mmCIF file of C-alpha atoms and ligand atoms in Angstrom:
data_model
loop_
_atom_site.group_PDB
_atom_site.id
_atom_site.type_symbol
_atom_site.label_atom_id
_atom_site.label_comp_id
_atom_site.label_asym_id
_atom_site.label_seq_id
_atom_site.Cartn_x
_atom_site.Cartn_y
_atom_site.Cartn_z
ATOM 1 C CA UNK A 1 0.000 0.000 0.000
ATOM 2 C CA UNK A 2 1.499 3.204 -1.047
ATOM 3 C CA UNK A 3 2.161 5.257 1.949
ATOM 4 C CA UNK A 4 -0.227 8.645 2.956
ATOM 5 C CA UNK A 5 1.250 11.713 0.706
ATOM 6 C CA UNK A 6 -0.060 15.131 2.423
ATOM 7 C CA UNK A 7 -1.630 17.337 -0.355
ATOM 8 C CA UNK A 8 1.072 19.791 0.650
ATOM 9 C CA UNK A 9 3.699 17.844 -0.406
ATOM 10 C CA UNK A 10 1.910 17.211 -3.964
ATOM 11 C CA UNK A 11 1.348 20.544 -4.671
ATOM 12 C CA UNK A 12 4.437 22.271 -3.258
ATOM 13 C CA UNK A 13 5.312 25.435 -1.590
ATOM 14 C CA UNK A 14 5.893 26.880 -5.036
ATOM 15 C CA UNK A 15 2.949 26.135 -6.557
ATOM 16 C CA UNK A 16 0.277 26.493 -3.653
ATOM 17 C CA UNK A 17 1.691 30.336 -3.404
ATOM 18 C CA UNK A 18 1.211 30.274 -7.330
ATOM 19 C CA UNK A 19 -2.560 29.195 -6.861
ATOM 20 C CA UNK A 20 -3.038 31.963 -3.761
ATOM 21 C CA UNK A 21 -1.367 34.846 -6.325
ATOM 22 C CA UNK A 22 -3.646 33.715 -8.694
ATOM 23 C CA UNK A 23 -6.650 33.538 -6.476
ATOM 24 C CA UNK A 24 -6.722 37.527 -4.756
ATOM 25 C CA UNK A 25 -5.877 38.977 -8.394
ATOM 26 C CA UNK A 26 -9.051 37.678 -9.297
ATOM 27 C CA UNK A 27 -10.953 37.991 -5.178
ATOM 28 C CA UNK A 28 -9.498 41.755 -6.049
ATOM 29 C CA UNK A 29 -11.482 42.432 -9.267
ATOM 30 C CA UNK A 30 -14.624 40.460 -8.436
ATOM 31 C CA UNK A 31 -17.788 42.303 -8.002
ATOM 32 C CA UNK A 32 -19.313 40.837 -5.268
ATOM 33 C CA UNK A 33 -16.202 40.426 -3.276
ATOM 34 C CA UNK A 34 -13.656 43.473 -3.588
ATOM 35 C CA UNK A 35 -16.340 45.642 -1.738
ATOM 36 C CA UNK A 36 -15.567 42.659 1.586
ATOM 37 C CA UNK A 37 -11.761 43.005 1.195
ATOM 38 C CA UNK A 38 -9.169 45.179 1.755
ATOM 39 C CA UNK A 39 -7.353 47.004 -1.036
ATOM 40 C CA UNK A 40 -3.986 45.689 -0.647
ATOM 41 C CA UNK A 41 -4.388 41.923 -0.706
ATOM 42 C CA UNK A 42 -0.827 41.317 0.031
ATOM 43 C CA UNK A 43 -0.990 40.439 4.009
ATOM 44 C CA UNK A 44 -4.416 38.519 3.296
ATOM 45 C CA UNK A 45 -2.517 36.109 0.675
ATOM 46 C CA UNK A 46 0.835 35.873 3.079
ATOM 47 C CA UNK A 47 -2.039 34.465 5.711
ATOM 48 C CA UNK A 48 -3.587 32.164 3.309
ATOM 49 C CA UNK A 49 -0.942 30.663 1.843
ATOM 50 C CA UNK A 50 -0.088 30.056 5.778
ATOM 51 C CA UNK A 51 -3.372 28.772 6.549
ATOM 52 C CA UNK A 52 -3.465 26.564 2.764
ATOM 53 C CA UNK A 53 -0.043 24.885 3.941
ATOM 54 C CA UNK A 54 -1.668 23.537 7.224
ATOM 55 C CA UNK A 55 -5.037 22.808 5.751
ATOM 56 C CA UNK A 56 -3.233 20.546 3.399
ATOM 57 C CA UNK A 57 -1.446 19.178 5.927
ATOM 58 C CA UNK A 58 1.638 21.060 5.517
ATOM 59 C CA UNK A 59 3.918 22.675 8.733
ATOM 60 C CA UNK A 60 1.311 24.363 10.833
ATOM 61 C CA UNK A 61 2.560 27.881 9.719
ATOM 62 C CA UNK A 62 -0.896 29.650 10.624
ATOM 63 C CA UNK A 63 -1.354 28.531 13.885
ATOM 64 C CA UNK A 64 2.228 29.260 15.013
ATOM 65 C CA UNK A 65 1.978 33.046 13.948
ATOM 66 C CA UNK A 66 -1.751 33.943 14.885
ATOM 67 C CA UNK A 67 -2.917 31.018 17.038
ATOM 68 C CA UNK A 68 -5.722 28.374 16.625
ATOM 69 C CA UNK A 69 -7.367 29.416 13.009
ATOM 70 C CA UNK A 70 -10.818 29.981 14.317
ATOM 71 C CA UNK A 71 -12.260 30.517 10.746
ATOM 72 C CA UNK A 72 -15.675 31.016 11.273
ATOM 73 C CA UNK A 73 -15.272 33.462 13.997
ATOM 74 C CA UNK A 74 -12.749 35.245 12.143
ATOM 75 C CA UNK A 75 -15.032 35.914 9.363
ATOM 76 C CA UNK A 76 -17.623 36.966 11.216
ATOM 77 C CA UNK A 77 -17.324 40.703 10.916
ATOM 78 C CA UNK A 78 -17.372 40.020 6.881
ATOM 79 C CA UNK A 79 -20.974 39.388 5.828
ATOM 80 C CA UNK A 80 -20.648 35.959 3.955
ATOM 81 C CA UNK A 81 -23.527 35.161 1.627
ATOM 82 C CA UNK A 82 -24.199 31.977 -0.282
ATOM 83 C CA UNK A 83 -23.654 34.547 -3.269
ATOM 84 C CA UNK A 84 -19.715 35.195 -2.108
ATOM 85 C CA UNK A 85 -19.494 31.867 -0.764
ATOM 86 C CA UNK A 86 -20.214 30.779 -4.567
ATOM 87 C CA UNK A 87 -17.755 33.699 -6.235
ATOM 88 C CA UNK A 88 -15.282 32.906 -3.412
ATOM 89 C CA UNK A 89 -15.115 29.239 -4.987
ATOM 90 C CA UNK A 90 -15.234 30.293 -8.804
ATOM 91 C CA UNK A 91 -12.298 32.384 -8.388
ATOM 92 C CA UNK A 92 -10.474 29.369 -6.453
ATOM 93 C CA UNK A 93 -11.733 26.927 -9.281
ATOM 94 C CA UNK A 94 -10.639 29.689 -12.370
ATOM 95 C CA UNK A 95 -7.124 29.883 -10.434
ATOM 96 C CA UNK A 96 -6.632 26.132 -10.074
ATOM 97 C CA UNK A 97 -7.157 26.006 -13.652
ATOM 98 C CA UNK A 98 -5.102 29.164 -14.851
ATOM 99 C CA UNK A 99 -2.052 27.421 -12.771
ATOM 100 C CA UNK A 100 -3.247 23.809 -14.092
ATOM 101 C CA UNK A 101 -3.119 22.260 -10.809
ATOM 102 C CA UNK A 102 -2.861 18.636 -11.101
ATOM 103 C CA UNK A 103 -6.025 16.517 -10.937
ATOM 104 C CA UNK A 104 -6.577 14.074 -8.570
ATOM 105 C CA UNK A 105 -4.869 16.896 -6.061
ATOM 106 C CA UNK A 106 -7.194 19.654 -7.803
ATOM 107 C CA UNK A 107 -10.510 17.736 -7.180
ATOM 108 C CA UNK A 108 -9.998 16.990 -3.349
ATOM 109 C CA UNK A 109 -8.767 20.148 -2.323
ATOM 110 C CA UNK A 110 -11.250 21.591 -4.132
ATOM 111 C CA UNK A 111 -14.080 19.362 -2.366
ATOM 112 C CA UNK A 112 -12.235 20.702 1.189
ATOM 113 C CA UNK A 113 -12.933 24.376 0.314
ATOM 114 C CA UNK A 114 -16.457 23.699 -0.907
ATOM 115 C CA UNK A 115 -17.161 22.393 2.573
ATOM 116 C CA UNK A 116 -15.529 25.427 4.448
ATOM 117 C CA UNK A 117 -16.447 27.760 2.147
ATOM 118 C CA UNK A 118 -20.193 26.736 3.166
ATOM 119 C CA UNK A 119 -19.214 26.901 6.962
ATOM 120 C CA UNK A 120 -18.437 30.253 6.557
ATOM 121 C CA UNK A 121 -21.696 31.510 5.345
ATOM 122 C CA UNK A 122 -22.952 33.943 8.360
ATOM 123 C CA UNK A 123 -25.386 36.260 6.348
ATOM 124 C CA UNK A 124 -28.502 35.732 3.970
ATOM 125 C CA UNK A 125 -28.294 38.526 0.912
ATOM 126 C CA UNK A 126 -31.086 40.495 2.515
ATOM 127 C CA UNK A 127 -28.453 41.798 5.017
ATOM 128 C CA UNK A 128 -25.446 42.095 2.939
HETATM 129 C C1 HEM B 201 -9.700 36.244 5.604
HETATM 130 C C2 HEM B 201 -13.718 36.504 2.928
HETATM 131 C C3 HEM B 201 -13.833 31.693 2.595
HETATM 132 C C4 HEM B 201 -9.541 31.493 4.785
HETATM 133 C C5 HEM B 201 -10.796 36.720 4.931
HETATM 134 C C6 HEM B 201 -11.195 38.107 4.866
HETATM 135 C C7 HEM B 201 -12.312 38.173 4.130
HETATM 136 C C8 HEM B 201 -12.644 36.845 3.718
HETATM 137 C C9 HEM B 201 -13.101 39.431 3.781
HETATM 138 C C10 HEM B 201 -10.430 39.276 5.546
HETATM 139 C C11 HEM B 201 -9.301 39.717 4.675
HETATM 140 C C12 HEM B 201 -8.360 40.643 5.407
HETATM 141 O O1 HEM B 201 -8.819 41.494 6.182
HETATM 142 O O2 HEM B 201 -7.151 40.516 5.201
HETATM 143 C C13 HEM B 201 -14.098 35.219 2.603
HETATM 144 C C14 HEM B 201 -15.281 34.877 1.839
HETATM 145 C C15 HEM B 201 -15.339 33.533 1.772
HETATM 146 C C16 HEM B 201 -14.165 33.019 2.480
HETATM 147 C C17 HEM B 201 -16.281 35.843 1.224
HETATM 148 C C18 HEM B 201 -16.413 32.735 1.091
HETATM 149 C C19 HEM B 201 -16.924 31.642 1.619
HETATM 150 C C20 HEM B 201 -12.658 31.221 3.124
HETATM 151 C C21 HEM B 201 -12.256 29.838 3.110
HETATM 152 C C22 HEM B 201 -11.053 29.792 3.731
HETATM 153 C C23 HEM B 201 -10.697 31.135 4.121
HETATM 154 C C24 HEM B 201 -13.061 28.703 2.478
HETATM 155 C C25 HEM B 201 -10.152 28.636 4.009
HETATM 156 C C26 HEM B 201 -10.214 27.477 3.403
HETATM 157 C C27 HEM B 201 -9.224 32.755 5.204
HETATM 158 C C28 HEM B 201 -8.042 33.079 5.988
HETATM 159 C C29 HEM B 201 -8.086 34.454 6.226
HETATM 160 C C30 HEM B 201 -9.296 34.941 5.585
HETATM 161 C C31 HEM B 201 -6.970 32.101 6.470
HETATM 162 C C32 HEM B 201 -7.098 35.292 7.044
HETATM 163 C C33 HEM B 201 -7.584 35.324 8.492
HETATM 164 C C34 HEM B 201 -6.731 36.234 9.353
HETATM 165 O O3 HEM B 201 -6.924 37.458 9.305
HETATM 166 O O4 HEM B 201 -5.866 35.732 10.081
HETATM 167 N N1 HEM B 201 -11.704 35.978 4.226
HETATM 168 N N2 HEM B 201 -13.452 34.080 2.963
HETATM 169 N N3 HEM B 201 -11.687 31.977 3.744
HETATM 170 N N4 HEM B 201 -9.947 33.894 4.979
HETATM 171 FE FE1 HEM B 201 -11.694 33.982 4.003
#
């Protein structure tokens, strides 16, 4: 039986901070979610790819800089609709493309963030 390869190690430091590059350029010029983020992207994407590393099972580079990752909570003072949830993943699904992430990686990261993604809705689009 082949032994347990973290996603991390598939992708690579390289290319995960490729992906997260890729990602905020387009976060940055979408409609529904520029308005939710700050201008300069460039400390959100240094915390993502730290958060990405550990969430693929990577070094836990996150947690040793700002503590336990507490998403949810930490996105609570961003309304989160199922509308952003769904741009929030379109942008993440263009940018694994752009980069061409490998596959079988792509697809189960990609099933990972559709979960979270979904735990982090904390608004209806009435309120947003
Ligand atoms: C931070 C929006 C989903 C991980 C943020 C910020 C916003 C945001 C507005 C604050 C940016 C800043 O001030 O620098 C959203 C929206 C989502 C979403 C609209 C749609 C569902 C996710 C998902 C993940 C994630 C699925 C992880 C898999 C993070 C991390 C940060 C962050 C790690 C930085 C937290 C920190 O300040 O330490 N997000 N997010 N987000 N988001 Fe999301």
């Amino acid at each position: 039986m082949a032994a347990f390869k973290p996603s991390f190690d598939q992708i690579g430091e390289e290319k995960l901070s490729e992906l997260i590059d890729t990602f905020y350029g387009k976060v940055g010029a979408h409609p529904d979610l520029a308005p939710i983020f700050p201008d300069d992207l460039t400390e959100t994407a240094r915390k993502q790819k730290q958060f990405m590393t550990q969430f693929l099972g990577g070094p836990p580079l996150y947690t040793e800089e700002h503590g336990h990752p507490r998403l949810r909570a930490r996105h609570l003072p961003f309304p989160i609709t199922e509308t952003r949830a769904k741009a929030w993943l379109l942008c993440m699904d263009e940018a694994m493309e752009e980069i061409n992430l490998e596959n079988n990686v792509r697809q189960e990261m990609f099933q990972r963030l559709v979960v979270t993604a979904q735990h982090m809705i904390n608004n209806t689009e009435e309120n947003s």
